[in-house]
Amino acid sequence: MAYALIPLGMIARPLGALVLGYIGDKLGRTTALSYSLFGMALTSLAMAFCPTFEQAGILSPIFLTLTRIISNFLSAGESMGGAIYVLENSPEKKHDWLSGLYNASTMGGIVLASLGVTVLCSLSIVETSWRYLFVMGSITALYGFYLRRSSNEEVLLKRDTYNILLVLKKHWIPFTQIFFASGFSYATYSIAFLLSNGLVPLITSHSAAEMAHMNFALLLIDLITLPLFGYLAGKWGREKIMLGASLFILLSSVPLFSLLSGAGLITIFVIRLVVVLSGVAFAAPFHAWAQDKIESPYRYQLISLAYALGSQIIGGPTAAVSLWIYKNTGTPIFASLYWMVIALPVSAMLIRNLYKRLLNPSSV
């Protein structure tokens, strides 16, 4: 029942992308990001003081659901908007490296959250002290809000109101590309960190707890290698790096999943590491790649909306769909089919872009 809250993001995130994206394009990046971060500070604090069922009855899950909806709504403008703000205020030659670094900062937050839960679990106080993590999150968000409000952004984009449907019609090709790339990137993350926790204990003698402990090491590797692959993308070409990652996944997903059945811990770690590094190679230059697709006056809203829809519609169900396929076939390699289906159009899209660039360097 707790996991039933997750699909709420499929509704709240696109709505948040539309609203906060509009504010970001209309009034400036700092304004939208300040709204989103201050709101997330308040919702984190609200979660920290969420009453238990014993205290408030049915109002307790209703309160939790509302805070989750609002948090998802606000985060839709935060995740993409922050990257847009960073890259628009930095030299073009550093965009790929900064894209990887920005992704690493997001992963750093996940690592810290994971570390916090691990510490509370090791002390056997997670049931009574989990609220402190939300309070700490709220404090860091308020500090970030203070830093943003004190920044001096020169708003050059204040544009008039426009019809979002007409803008989508004009930019439907780059919007669709960002949509599929976002879904694929999110799906790869789900395969590495979510599906493995549920699938590996079913086909090996290793427990979900062992997989969860392995997650922390893989998250650290993810954190460290994101800036590295961003740097390599700047040297070798971002679409070449992204294409190499998607093609590798397309061709290796079946062999990787076939090796999982009955595998030892070292083999499982190596397989998951390969998946993580493939995902890092694709995700590191993603923000720089996406921003080149959409011009500045519509960038915040369109990129945020495409990412919200792609990550939630395509990427979000990855672990559940893959596990369902395994349950109905009994064969681990079939659990990779959903991942392969997503990788195919993404690879075709990137090949098309590179081919067009080869024929006409100014066309992409």
Coordinates of C-alpha atoms in Angstrom, one line a residue:
M1 CA 0.0 0.0 0.0
A2 CA 3.0 2.3 0.6
Y3 CA 4.3 1.7 -2.9
A4 CA 0.8 2.6 -4.3
L5 CA 1.8 6.2 -3.7
I6 CA 4.4 6.1 -6.4
P7 CA 2.1 6.3 -9.4
L8 CA 0.9 9.7 -8.1
G9 CA 4.0 11.1 -9.7
M10 CA 2.7 10.2 -13.2
I11 CA 0.0 12.9 -12.6
A12 CA 1.7 15.4 -10.4
R13 CA 5.1 15.7 -12.2
P14 CA 3.7 16.6 -15.7
L15 CA 1.5 19.2 -14.1
G16 CA 4.4 20.6 -12.1
A17 CA 6.5 20.7 -15.2
L18 CA 3.8 22.7 -17.0
V19 CA 3.3 25.3 -14.2
L20 CA 6.8 25.7 -13.0
G21 CA 8.2 25.5 -16.5
Y22 CA 5.9 28.3 -17.5
I23 CA 7.1 30.4 -14.6
G24 CA 10.7 29.6 -15.4
D25 CA 10.3 30.8 -19.0
K26 CA 8.1 33.8 -18.1
L27 CA 9.7 35.2 -15.0
G28 CA 13.2 33.7 -15.0
R29 CA 14.9 30.5 -13.9
T30 CA 15.7 31.8 -10.3
T31 CA 12.1 32.6 -9.6
A32 CA 10.8 29.2 -10.6
L33 CA 13.6 27.4 -8.8
S34 CA 13.1 29.4 -5.7
Y35 CA 9.4 28.6 -5.6
S36 CA 10.1 24.9 -6.1
L37 CA 12.8 24.6 -3.5
F38 CA 10.9 26.6 -0.8
G39 CA 7.9 24.5 -1.5
M40 CA 9.9 21.2 -1.2
A41 CA 11.3 22.5 2.1
L42 CA 7.8 22.9 3.5
T43 CA 6.6 19.5 2.2
S44 CA 9.7 17.8 3.7
L45 CA 8.9 19.5 7.0
A46 CA 5.3 18.5 6.7
M47 CA 6.3 14.8 6.2
A48 CA 8.5 15.0 9.3
F49 CA 5.4 15.9 11.3
C50 CA 3.0 13.6 9.6
P51 CA 0.7 12.0 12.2
T52 CA 0.5 8.3 12.6
F53 CA -2.6 6.3 11.9
E54 CA -3.1 5.8 15.6
Q55 CA -3.1 9.6 16.1
A56 CA -5.2 10.7 13.2
G57 CA -6.9 7.7 11.6
I58 CA -7.7 7.9 7.9
L59 CA -6.4 11.5 7.9
S60 CA -2.8 10.2 8.3
P61 CA -2.6 8.5 4.9
I62 CA -4.5 11.3 3.3
F63 CA -2.0 13.8 4.7
L64 CA 0.9 11.7 3.5
T65 CA -0.6 11.4 0.0
L66 CA -1.2 15.1 -0.3
T67 CA 2.4 15.9 0.7
R68 CA 3.7 13.3 -1.8
I69 CA 1.6 14.8 -4.6
I70 CA 2.8 18.3 -3.8
S71 CA 6.4 17.1 -3.6
N72 CA 6.2 15.4 -7.0
F73 CA 4.6 18.5 -8.4
L74 CA 7.4 20.8 -7.2
S75 CA 10.3 18.4 -8.1
A76 CA 9.2 18.4 -11.7
G77 CA 10.3 22.0 -12.1
E78 CA 13.4 21.5 -9.9
S79 CA 15.2 18.6 -11.5
M80 CA 15.3 20.0 -15.1
G81 CA 15.2 23.7 -14.1
G82 CA 18.4 23.5 -12.0
A83 CA 20.3 22.0 -15.0
I84 CA 19.0 24.7 -17.3
Y85 CA 20.0 27.4 -14.9
V86 CA 23.5 26.0 -14.5
L87 CA 24.2 25.4 -18.2
E88 CA 22.8 28.7 -19.4
N89 CA 25.1 30.5 -17.0
S90 CA 28.3 28.6 -18.1
P91 CA 30.6 28.5 -21.1
E92 CA 29.4 26.2 -24.0
K93 CA 32.7 24.2 -23.9
K94 CA 32.0 23.1 -20.3
H95 CA 28.3 22.0 -20.8
D96 CA 28.9 18.3 -21.1
W97 CA 31.1 18.1 -18.0
L98 CA 28.7 20.3 -16.0
S99 CA 25.8 18.2 -17.1
G100 CA 27.6 15.2 -15.6
L101 CA 28.5 17.1 -12.5
Y102 CA 24.8 18.3 -12.1
N103 CA 23.7 14.6 -12.3
A104 CA 26.3 13.7 -9.8
S105 CA 24.9 16.3 -7.4
T106 CA 21.5 14.6 -7.7
M107 CA 23.1 11.3 -7.1
G108 CA 25.0 12.8 -4.1
G109 CA 21.6 13.6 -2.5
I110 CA 20.5 10.0 -3.0
V111 CA 23.7 8.7 -1.5
L112 CA 23.3 10.9 1.6
A113 CA 19.7 9.8 2.0
S114 CA 20.7 6.2 1.6
L115 CA 23.5 6.7 4.2
G116 CA 21.1 8.3 6.6
V117 CA 18.7 5.3 6.4
T118 CA 21.6 2.9 6.7
V119 CA 22.8 4.6 9.9
L120 CA 19.4 4.6 11.4
C121 CA 18.9 0.9 10.5
S122 CA 22.2 -0.1 12.0
L123 CA 21.3 1.7 15.2
S124 CA 17.8 0.0 15.1
I125 CA 16.1 3.4 15.5
V126 CA 14.7 3.8 12.0
E127 CA 11.1 3.3 13.2
T128 CA 11.4 6.1 15.7
S129 CA 13.9 8.5 14.1
W130 CA 13.1 8.5 10.4
R131 CA 11.4 12.0 10.8
Y132 CA 14.8 13.6 11.5
L133 CA 15.9 12.8 7.9
F134 CA 13.0 14.9 6.6
V135 CA 13.9 17.7 8.9
M136 CA 17.5 17.7 7.7
G137 CA 16.2 17.7 4.1
S138 CA 14.0 20.6 4.8
I139 CA 17.0 22.6 6.4
T140 CA 19.2 22.0 3.3
A141 CA 16.3 23.0 1.0
L142 CA 15.8 26.3 2.9
Y143 CA 19.6 27.0 2.7
G144 CA 19.5 26.4 -1.0
F145 CA 16.5 28.7 -1.2
Y146 CA 18.5 31.4 0.6
L147 CA 21.4 31.0 -1.9
R148 CA 19.1 31.3 -4.9
R149 CA 17.3 34.3 -3.6
S150 CA 20.7 36.0 -3.1
S151 CA 21.8 35.3 -6.7
N152 CA 21.7 38.0 -9.3
E153 CA 20.1 36.4 -12.4
E154 CA 19.7 38.7 -15.3
V155 CA 16.3 37.8 -16.7
L156 CA 16.6 38.1 -20.5
L157 CA 13.9 35.7 -21.5
K158 CA 10.7 37.3 -20.2
R159 CA 8.4 36.3 -23.0
D160 CA 4.8 36.8 -23.7
T161 CA 2.1 34.2 -23.0
Y162 CA 1.9 31.5 -25.7
N163 CA -0.2 28.5 -26.6
I164 CA 1.6 25.4 -25.3
L165 CA -0.1 23.2 -27.9
L166 CA 1.2 25.4 -30.8
V167 CA 4.7 25.3 -29.3
L168 CA 4.5 21.5 -28.9
K169 CA 3.4 21.2 -32.5
K170 CA 6.4 23.3 -33.6
H171 CA 8.9 21.4 -31.5
W172 CA 7.3 17.9 -31.6
I173 CA 10.5 16.2 -32.9
P174 CA 12.9 17.4 -30.2
F175 CA 10.2 17.0 -27.6
T176 CA 9.7 13.4 -28.6
Q177 CA 13.4 12.7 -28.6
I178 CA 13.8 14.1 -25.1
F179 CA 10.7 12.1 -24.0
F180 CA 12.2 8.8 -25.2
A181 CA 15.7 9.6 -23.9
S182 CA 14.3 10.5 -20.5
G183 CA 12.4 7.3 -20.3
F184 CA 15.3 5.2 -21.3
S185 CA 17.7 6.9 -18.9
Y186 CA 15.2 6.4 -16.0
A187 CA 14.6 2.8 -17.1
T188 CA 18.3 2.0 -17.0
Y189 CA 18.5 3.4 -13.5
S190 CA 15.5 1.3 -12.5
I191 CA 17.1 -1.8 -13.9
A192 CA 20.4 -1.2 -12.0
F193 CA 18.9 -0.2 -8.6
L194 CA 15.3 -1.3 -8.4
L195 CA 14.7 -4.4 -10.5
S196 CA 17.9 -6.0 -9.2
N197 CA 16.6 -5.9 -5.6
G198 CA 13.4 -7.8 -6.6
L199 CA 14.7 -10.1 -9.3
V200 CA 18.0 -11.3 -8.0
P201 CA 16.6 -12.9 -4.8
L202 CA 14.1 -14.9 -6.9
I203 CA 16.8 -16.4 -9.2
T204 CA 19.7 -16.7 -6.8
S205 CA 20.4 -17.7 -3.2
H206 CA 21.2 -14.0 -2.3
S207 CA 18.8 -11.9 -0.2
A208 CA 17.2 -8.5 -1.0
A209 CA 19.2 -7.1 2.0
E210 CA 22.5 -8.1 0.2
M211 CA 21.3 -6.4 -2.9
A212 CA 20.4 -3.3 -0.9
H213 CA 23.9 -3.2 0.6
M214 CA 25.4 -3.5 -2.9
N215 CA 23.3 -0.6 -4.0
F216 CA 25.3 1.8 -1.8
A217 CA 28.6 0.9 -3.4
L218 CA 27.0 1.2 -6.9
L219 CA 25.6 4.6 -6.1
L220 CA 29.0 5.8 -5.1
I221 CA 30.5 4.6 -8.4
D222 CA 27.6 6.3 -10.2
L223 CA 28.4 9.5 -8.3
I224 CA 32.1 9.4 -9.1
T225 CA 31.8 8.5 -12.8
L226 CA 29.1 10.9 -13.9
P227 CA 31.5 13.9 -14.2
L228 CA 34.0 11.7 -15.9
F229 CA 31.6 10.6 -18.7
G230 CA 30.4 14.2 -19.0
Y231 CA 34.1 15.2 -19.7
L232 CA 34.5 12.3 -22.2
A233 CA 31.3 13.4 -24.0
G234 CA 32.7 16.9 -24.4
K235 CA 35.8 15.4 -26.0
W236 CA 34.3 12.6 -28.1
G237 CA 30.8 14.0 -28.8
R238 CA 27.8 13.7 -26.6
E239 CA 25.6 11.8 -29.1
K240 CA 28.3 9.3 -29.8
I241 CA 28.7 8.5 -26.1
M242 CA 24.9 8.3 -25.7
L243 CA 24.5 6.1 -28.8
G244 CA 27.3 3.8 -27.7
A245 CA 25.6 3.3 -24.3
S246 CA 22.1 2.6 -25.9
L247 CA 23.5 0.2 -28.5
F248 CA 25.6 -1.6 -25.8
I249 CA 22.4 -2.1 -23.7
L250 CA 20.4 -3.2 -26.8
L251 CA 23.0 -5.9 -27.6
S252 CA 24.1 -7.0 -24.2
S253 CA 20.9 -6.9 -22.1
V254 CA 20.0 -10.6 -22.9
P255 CA 23.5 -12.0 -22.2
L256 CA 23.7 -9.9 -19.0
F257 CA 20.3 -11.2 -17.7
S258 CA 21.1 -14.8 -18.7
L259 CA 24.2 -14.7 -16.4
L260 CA 22.2 -13.6 -13.4
S261 CA 20.5 -16.9 -12.7
G262 CA 22.3 -18.7 -9.9
A263 CA 25.2 -16.2 -10.0
G264 CA 27.5 -15.5 -7.1
L265 CA 27.9 -12.1 -5.4
I266 CA 30.9 -11.1 -7.5
T267 CA 29.2 -11.9 -10.8
I268 CA 26.1 -10.1 -9.7
F269 CA 28.1 -7.0 -8.8
V270 CA 30.0 -7.0 -12.1
I271 CA 26.7 -7.3 -14.1
R272 CA 25.1 -4.5 -12.1
L273 CA 28.3 -2.4 -12.4
V274 CA 28.1 -2.8 -16.2
V275 CA 24.5 -1.7 -16.2
V276 CA 25.3 1.3 -14.0
L277 CA 28.2 2.5 -16.2
S278 CA 26.1 2.2 -19.3
G279 CA 23.4 4.3 -17.7
V280 CA 26.0 6.8 -16.5
A281 CA 27.4 7.1 -20.1
F282 CA 24.0 7.9 -21.4
A283 CA 22.8 10.2 -18.6
A284 CA 26.0 12.3 -18.1
P285 CA 25.6 14.5 -21.1
F286 CA 21.8 14.3 -21.2
H287 CA 21.1 17.9 -19.9
A288 CA 23.5 19.5 -22.4
W289 CA 22.1 17.3 -25.2
A290 CA 18.4 18.2 -24.3
Q291 CA 19.1 22.0 -24.0
D292 CA 20.6 22.1 -27.5
K293 CA 17.2 20.8 -28.8
I294 CA 15.0 23.6 -27.6
E295 CA 15.5 27.3 -27.9
S296 CA 15.7 29.4 -24.7
P297 CA 12.2 31.1 -24.6
Y298 CA 10.5 27.6 -24.4
R299 CA 13.3 25.5 -22.9
Y300 CA 12.3 25.3 -19.2
Q301 CA 8.7 24.2 -19.8
L302 CA 9.2 21.9 -22.8
I303 CA 12.2 20.0 -21.4
S304 CA 10.7 19.7 -18.0
L305 CA 7.4 18.4 -19.5
A306 CA 9.2 15.9 -21.8
Y307 CA 11.3 14.6 -18.9
A308 CA 8.4 14.3 -16.6
L309 CA 6.3 12.4 -19.1
G310 CA 9.1 10.2 -20.3
S311 CA 10.5 9.3 -16.9
Q312 CA 7.0 8.5 -15.5
I313 CA 5.3 6.9 -18.5
I314 CA 8.3 4.9 -19.9
G315 CA 10.8 4.7 -17.1
G316 CA 8.6 4.5 -14.1
P317 CA 7.0 1.1 -14.8
T318 CA 10.3 -0.6 -15.8
A319 CA 10.9 -2.6 -12.6
A320 CA 7.3 -3.7 -12.2
V321 CA 6.8 -4.6 -15.9
S322 CA 10.1 -6.5 -16.1
L323 CA 9.3 -8.4 -12.9
W324 CA 5.8 -9.2 -14.2
I325 CA 7.3 -10.6 -17.4
Y326 CA 9.7 -12.8 -15.4
K327 CA 6.8 -14.0 -13.2
N328 CA 4.8 -15.0 -16.3
T329 CA 7.7 -16.6 -18.3
G330 CA 9.9 -18.0 -15.5
T331 CA 13.0 -17.1 -17.6
P332 CA 15.3 -14.2 -16.4
I333 CA 16.3 -13.1 -19.9
F334 CA 12.7 -12.2 -20.8
A335 CA 12.8 -9.7 -18.0
S336 CA 15.2 -7.6 -20.2
L337 CA 12.7 -7.3 -23.1
Y338 CA 11.1 -4.1 -21.9
W339 CA 14.5 -2.5 -21.5
M340 CA 15.4 -3.6 -25.1
V341 CA 12.2 -2.3 -26.5
I342 CA 13.0 1.2 -25.1
A343 CA 16.6 1.1 -26.2
L344 CA 15.7 0.4 -29.8
P345 CA 13.9 3.7 -30.7
V346 CA 16.5 5.7 -28.7
S347 CA 19.3 4.1 -30.6
A348 CA 17.6 4.7 -33.9
M349 CA 17.0 8.3 -33.0
L350 CA 20.6 9.0 -32.1
I351 CA 21.8 7.2 -35.3
R352 CA 19.4 9.5 -37.3
N353 CA 20.8 12.6 -35.6
L354 CA 24.4 11.6 -36.2
Y355 CA 23.7 10.8 -39.8
K356 CA 22.0 14.2 -40.3
R357 CA 24.9 15.9 -38.7
L358 CA 27.3 14.1 -41.0
L359 CA 25.4 15.3 -44.0
N360 CA 24.8 18.8 -42.7
P361 CA 26.6 19.8 -39.6
S362 CA 24.3 22.7 -39.0
S363 CA 21.0 20.7 -39.2
V364 CA 21.1 19.2 -35.7

